[in-house]
mmCIF file of C-alpha atoms in Angstrom:
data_model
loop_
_atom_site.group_PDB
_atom_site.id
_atom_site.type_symbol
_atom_site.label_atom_id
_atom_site.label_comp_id
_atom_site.label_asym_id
_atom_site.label_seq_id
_atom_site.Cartn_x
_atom_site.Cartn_y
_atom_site.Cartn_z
ATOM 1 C CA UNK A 616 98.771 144.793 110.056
ATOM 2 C CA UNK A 617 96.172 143.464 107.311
ATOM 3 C CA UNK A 618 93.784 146.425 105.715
ATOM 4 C CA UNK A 619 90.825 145.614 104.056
ATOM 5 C CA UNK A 620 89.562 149.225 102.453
ATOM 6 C CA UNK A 621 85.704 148.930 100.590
ATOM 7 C CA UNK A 622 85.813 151.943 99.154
ATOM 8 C CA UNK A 623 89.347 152.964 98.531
ATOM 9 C CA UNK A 624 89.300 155.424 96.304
ATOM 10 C CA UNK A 625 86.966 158.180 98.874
ATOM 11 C CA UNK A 626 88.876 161.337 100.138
ATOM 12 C CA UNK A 627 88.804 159.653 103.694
ATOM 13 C CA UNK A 628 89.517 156.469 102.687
ATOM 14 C CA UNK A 629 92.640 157.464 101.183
ATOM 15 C CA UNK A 630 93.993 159.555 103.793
ATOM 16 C CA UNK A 631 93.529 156.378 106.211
ATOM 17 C CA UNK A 632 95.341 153.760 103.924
ATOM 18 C CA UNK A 633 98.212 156.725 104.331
ATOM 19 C CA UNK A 634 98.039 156.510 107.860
ATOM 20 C CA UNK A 635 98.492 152.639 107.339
ATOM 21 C CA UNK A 636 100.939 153.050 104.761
ATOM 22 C CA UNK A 637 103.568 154.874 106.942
ATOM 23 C CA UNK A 638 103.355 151.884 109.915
ATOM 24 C CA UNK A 639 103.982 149.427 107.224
ATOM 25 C CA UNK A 640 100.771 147.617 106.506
ATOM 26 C CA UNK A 641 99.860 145.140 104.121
ATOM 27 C CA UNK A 642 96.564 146.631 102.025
ATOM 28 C CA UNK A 643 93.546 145.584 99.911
ATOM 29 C CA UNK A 644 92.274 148.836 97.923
ATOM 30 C CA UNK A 645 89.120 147.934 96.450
ATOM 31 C CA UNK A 646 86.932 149.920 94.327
ATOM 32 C CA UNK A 647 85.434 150.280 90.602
ATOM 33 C CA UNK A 648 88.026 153.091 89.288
ATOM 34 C CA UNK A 649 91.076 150.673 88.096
ATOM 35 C CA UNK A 650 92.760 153.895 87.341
ATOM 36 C CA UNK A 651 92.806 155.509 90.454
ATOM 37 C CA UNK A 652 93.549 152.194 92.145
ATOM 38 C CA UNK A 653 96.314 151.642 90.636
ATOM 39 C CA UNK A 654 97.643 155.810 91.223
ATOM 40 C CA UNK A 655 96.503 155.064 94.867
ATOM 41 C CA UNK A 656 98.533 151.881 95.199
ATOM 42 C CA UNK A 657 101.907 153.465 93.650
ATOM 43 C CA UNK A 658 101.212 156.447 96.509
ATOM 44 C CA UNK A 659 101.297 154.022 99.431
ATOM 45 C CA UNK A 660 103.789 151.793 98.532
ATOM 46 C CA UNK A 661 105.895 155.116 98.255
ATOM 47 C CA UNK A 662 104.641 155.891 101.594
ATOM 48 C CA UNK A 663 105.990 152.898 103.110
ATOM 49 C CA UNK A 664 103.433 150.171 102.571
ATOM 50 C CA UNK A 665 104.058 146.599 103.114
ATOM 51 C CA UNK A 666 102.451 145.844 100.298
ATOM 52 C CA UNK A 667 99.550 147.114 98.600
ATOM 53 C CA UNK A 668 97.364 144.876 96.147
ATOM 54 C CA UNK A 669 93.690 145.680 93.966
ATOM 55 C CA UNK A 670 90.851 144.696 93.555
ATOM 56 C CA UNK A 671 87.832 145.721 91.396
ATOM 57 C CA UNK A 672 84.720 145.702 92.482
ATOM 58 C CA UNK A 673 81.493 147.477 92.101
ATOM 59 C CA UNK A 674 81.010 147.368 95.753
ATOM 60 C CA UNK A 675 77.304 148.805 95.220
ATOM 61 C CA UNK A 676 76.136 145.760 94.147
ATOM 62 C CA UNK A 677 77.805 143.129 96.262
ATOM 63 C CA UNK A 678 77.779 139.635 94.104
ATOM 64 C CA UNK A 679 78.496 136.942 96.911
ATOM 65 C CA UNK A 680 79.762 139.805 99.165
ATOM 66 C CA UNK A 681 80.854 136.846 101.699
ATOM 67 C CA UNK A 682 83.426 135.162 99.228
ATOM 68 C CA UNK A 683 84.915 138.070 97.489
ATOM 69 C CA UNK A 684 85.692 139.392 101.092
ATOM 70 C CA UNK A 685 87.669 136.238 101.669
ATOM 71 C CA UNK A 686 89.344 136.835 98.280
ATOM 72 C CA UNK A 687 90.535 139.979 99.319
ATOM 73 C CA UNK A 688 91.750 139.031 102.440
ATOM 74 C CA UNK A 689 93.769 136.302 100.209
ATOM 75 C CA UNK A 690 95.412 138.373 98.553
ATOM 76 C CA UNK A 691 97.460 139.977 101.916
ATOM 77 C CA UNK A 692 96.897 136.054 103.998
ATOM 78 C CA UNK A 693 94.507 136.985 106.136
ATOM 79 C CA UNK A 694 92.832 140.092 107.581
ATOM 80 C CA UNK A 695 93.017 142.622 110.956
ATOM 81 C CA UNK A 696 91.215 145.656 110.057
ATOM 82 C CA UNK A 697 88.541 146.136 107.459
ATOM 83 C CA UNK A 698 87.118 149.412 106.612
ATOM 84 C CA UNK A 699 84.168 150.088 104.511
ATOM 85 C CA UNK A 700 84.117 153.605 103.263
ATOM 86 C CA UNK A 701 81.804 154.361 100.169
ATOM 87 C CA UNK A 702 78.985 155.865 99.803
ATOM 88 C CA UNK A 703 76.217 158.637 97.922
ATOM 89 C CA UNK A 704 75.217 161.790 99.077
ATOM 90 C CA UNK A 705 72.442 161.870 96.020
ATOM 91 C CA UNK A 706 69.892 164.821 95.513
ATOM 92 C CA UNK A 707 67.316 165.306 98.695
ATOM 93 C CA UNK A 708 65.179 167.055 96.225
ATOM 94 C CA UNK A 709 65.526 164.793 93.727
ATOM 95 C CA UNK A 710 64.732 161.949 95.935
ATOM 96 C CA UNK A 711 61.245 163.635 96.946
ATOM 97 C CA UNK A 712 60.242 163.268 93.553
ATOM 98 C CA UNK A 713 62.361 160.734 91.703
ATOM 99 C CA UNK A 714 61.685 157.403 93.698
ATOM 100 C CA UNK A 715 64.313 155.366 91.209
ATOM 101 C CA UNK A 716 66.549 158.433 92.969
ATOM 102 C CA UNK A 717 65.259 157.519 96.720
ATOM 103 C CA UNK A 718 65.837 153.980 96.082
ATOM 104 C CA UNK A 719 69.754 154.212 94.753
ATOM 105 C CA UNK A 720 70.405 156.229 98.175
ATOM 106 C CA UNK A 721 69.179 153.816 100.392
ATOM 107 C CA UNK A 722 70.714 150.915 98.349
ATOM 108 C CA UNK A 723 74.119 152.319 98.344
ATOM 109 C CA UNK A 724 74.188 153.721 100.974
ATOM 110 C CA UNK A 725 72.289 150.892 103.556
ATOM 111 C CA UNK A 726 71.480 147.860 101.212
ATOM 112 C CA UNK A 727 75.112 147.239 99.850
ATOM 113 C CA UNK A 728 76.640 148.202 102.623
ATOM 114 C CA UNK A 729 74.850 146.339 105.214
ATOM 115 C CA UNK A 730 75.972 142.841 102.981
ATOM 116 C CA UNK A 731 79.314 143.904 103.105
ATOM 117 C CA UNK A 732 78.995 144.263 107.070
ATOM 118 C CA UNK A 733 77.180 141.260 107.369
ATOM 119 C CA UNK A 734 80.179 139.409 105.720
ATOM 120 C CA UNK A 735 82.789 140.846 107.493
ATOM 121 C CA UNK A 736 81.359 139.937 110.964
ATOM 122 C CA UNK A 737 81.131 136.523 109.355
ATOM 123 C CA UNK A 738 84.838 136.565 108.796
ATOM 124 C CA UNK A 739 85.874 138.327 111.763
ATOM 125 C CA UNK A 740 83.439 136.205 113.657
ATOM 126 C CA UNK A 741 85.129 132.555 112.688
ATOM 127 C CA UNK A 742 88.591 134.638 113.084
ATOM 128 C CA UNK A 743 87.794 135.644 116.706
ATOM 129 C CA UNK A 744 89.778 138.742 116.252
ATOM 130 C CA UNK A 745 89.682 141.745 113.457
ATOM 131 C CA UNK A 746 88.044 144.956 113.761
ATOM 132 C CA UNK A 747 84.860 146.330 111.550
ATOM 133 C CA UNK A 748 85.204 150.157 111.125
ATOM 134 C CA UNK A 749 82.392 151.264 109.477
ATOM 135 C CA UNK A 750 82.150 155.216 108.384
ATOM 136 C CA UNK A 751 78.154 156.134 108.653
ATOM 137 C CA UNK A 752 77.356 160.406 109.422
ATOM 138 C CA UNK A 753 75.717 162.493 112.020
ATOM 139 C CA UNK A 754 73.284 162.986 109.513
ATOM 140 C CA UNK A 755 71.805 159.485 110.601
ATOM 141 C CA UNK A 756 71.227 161.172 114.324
ATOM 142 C CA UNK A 757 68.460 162.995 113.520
ATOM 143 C CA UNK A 758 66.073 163.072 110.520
ATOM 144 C CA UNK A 759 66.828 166.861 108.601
ATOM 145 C CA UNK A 760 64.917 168.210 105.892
ATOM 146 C CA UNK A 761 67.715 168.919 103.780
ATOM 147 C CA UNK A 762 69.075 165.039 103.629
ATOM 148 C CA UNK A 763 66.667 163.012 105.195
ATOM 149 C CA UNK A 764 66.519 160.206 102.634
ATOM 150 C CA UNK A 765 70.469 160.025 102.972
ATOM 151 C CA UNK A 766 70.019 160.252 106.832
ATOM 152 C CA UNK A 767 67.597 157.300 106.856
ATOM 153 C CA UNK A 768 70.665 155.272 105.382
ATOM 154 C CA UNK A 769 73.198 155.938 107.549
ATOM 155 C CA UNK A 770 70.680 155.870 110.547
ATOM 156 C CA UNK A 771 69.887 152.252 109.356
ATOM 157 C CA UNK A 772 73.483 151.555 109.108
ATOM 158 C CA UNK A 773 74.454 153.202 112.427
ATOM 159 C CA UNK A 774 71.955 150.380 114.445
ATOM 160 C CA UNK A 775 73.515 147.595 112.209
ATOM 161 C CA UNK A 776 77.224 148.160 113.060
ATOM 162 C CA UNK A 777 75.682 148.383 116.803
ATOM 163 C CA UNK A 778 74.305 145.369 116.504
ATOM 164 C CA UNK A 779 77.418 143.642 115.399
ATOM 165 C CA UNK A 780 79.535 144.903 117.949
ATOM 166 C CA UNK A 781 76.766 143.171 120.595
ATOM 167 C CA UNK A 782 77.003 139.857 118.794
ATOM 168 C CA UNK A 783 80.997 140.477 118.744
ATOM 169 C CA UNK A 784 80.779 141.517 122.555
ATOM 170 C CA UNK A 785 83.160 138.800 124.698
ATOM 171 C CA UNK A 786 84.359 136.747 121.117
ATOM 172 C CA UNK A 787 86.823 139.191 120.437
ATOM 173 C CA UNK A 788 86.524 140.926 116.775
ATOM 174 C CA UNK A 789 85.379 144.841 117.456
ATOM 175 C CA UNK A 790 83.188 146.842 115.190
ATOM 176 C CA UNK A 791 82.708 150.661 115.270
ATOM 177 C CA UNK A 792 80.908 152.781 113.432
ATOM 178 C CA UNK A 793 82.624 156.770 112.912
ATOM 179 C CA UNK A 794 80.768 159.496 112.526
ATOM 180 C CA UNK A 795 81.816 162.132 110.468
ATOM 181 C CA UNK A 796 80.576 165.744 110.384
ATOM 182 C CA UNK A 797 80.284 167.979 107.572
ATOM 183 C CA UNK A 798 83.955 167.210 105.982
ATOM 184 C CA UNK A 799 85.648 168.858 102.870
ATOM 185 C CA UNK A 800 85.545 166.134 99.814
ATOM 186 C CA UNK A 801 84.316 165.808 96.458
ATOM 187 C CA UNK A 802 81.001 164.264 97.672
ATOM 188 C CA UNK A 803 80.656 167.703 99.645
ATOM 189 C CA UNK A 804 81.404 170.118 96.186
ATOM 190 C CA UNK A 805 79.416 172.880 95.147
ATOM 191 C CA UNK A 806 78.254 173.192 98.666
ATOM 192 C CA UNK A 807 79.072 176.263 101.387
ATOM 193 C CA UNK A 808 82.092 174.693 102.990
ATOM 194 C CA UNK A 809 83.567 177.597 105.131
ATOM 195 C CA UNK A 810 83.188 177.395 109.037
ATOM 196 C CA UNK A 811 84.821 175.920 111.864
ATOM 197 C CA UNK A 812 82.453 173.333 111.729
ATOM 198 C CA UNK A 813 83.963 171.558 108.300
ATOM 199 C CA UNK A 814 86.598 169.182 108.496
ATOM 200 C CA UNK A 815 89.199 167.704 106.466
ATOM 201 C CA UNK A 816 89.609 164.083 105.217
ATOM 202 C CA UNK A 817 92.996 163.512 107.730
ATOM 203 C CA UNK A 818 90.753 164.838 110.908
ATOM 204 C CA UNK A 819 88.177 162.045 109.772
ATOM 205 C CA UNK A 820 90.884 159.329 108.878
ATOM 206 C CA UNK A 821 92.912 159.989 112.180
ATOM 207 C CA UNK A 822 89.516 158.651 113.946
ATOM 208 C CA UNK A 823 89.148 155.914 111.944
ATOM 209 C CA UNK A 824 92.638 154.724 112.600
ATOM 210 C CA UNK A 825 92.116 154.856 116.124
ATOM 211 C CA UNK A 826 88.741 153.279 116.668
ATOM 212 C CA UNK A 827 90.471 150.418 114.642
ATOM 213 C CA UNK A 828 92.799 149.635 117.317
ATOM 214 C CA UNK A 829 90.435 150.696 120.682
ATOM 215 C CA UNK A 830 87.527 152.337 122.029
ATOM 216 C CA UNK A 831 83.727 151.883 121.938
ATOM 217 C CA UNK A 832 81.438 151.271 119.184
ATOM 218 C CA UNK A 833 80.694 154.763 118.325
ATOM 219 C CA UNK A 834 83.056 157.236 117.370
ATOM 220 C CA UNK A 835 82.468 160.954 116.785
ATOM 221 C CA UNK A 836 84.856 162.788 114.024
ATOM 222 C CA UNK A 837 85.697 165.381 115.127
ATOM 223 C CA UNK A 838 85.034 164.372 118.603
ATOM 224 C CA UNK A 839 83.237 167.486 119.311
ATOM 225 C CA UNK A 840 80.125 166.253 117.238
ATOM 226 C CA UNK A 841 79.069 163.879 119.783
ATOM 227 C CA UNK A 842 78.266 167.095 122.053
ATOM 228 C CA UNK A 843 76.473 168.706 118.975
ATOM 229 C CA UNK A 844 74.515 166.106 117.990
ATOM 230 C CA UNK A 845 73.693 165.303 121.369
ATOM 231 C CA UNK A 846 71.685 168.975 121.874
ATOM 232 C CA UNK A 847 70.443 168.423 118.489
ATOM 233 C CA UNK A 848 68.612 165.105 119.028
ATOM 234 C CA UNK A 849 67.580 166.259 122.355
ATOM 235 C CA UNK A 850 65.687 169.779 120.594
ATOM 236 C CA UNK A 851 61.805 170.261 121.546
ATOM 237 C CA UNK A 852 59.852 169.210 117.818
ATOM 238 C CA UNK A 853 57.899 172.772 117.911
ATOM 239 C CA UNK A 854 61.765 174.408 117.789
ATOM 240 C CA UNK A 855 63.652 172.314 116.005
ATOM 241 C CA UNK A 856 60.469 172.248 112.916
ATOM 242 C CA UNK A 857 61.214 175.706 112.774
ATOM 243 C CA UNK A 858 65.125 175.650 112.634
ATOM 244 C CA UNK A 859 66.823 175.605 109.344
ATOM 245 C CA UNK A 860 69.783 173.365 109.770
#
């Protein structure tokens, strides 16, 4: 197995290349932290990895996102799975009165991302085989005061990666889109993380793993968000404008 990781260096991202690591794969870890690339690299090969190469890359502002993706792939010959995994939180408050702020969410978060998705359905595409996992957020489900700006993203995001799986539908590459709930990592700090409801980067990479290999374009992690968000879309306006969540 091939792994492509955009974003290598995220709590979730790592805990999937482990997952990867112990069946043996070859891996791609790209990122912008050389550092951490490199600690990341010696951690998998000690975990079993086929082979583990880098690659850095500021993948925020893809520069011919289409030809460094077939770099990557180079460097292992060829690809199976890739796995984009970076993102922003940013400041919701911030970004209601900072538009510079407002404008590096939804560029990070959608804008970059959506060019690296666009390339690797290319790739996939002339391939005819290769999964797309793409981690987006419940938080694109429904708009929230508290992260709406961030929510837009991943909402934009979430019909994107649906819209590649249709084009893939019958040609035989996959793409999926996982969506985490609240989970513990860095991007999460400083916030109130107790609660059943939090969970931790392996519960989120063990999802990933598996929509790599089967299942439908959306993927819920833990599964029990699909049932959460589902009452939450589906929440009269003259409630819900009164809920704080």
């Amino acid at each position: 197995m091939r792994i492509i990781l955009l974003g290598a260096t995220s709590s979730i991202a790592m805990a999937t290349a482990r997952i990867y690591a112990a069946e043996g794969a070859s891996i791609v870890l790209v990122g912008r932290d050389r550092g951490r690339l490199e600690q990341t690299s010696a951690d998998l090969r000690s975990r079993g990895a086929g082979q583990v190469e880098i690659a850095t890359c500021d993948l925020a502002t893809p520069n011919d996102a289409a030809g460094q993706l077939r770099a990557f792939a180079d460097q292992i010959g060829g690809v199976d799975h890739i796995i984009l995994a970076y993102g922003i939180l940013g400041d919701q408050y911030e970004a209601e009165r900072d538009a510079e702020h407002a404008e590096e969410i939804l560029r990070v978060n959608f804008n970059s991302a959506a060019a690296w998705c666009l390339a690797s359905a290319d790739l996939l595409e002339r391939q005819a085989r290769g999964t797309l996992v793409v981690i987006g957020s419940v938080a694109g489900d429904r708009g929230r005061r508290a992260n709406y700006v961030y929510g837009a993203a991943k909402s934009g995001l979430a019909v994107l990666v649906q819209g590649i799986a249709h084009r893939f539908a019958n040609k035989g590459p996959r793409a999926v889109l996982v969506k985490p709930g609240p989970t513990i990592t860095p991007m999460t700090e400083g916030m109130n993380r107790n609660g059943l409801l939090w969970a931790r980067p392996e519960q989120i990479a063990a999802v990933v793993h598996a929509s790599a290999l089967r299942g439908g374009p959306v993927a819920y992690a833990p599964g029990f968000w699909r049932y959460i968000m589902l009452i939450i879309r589906n929440i009269p306006s003259r409630i819900f404008n009164r809920m704080e969540i």
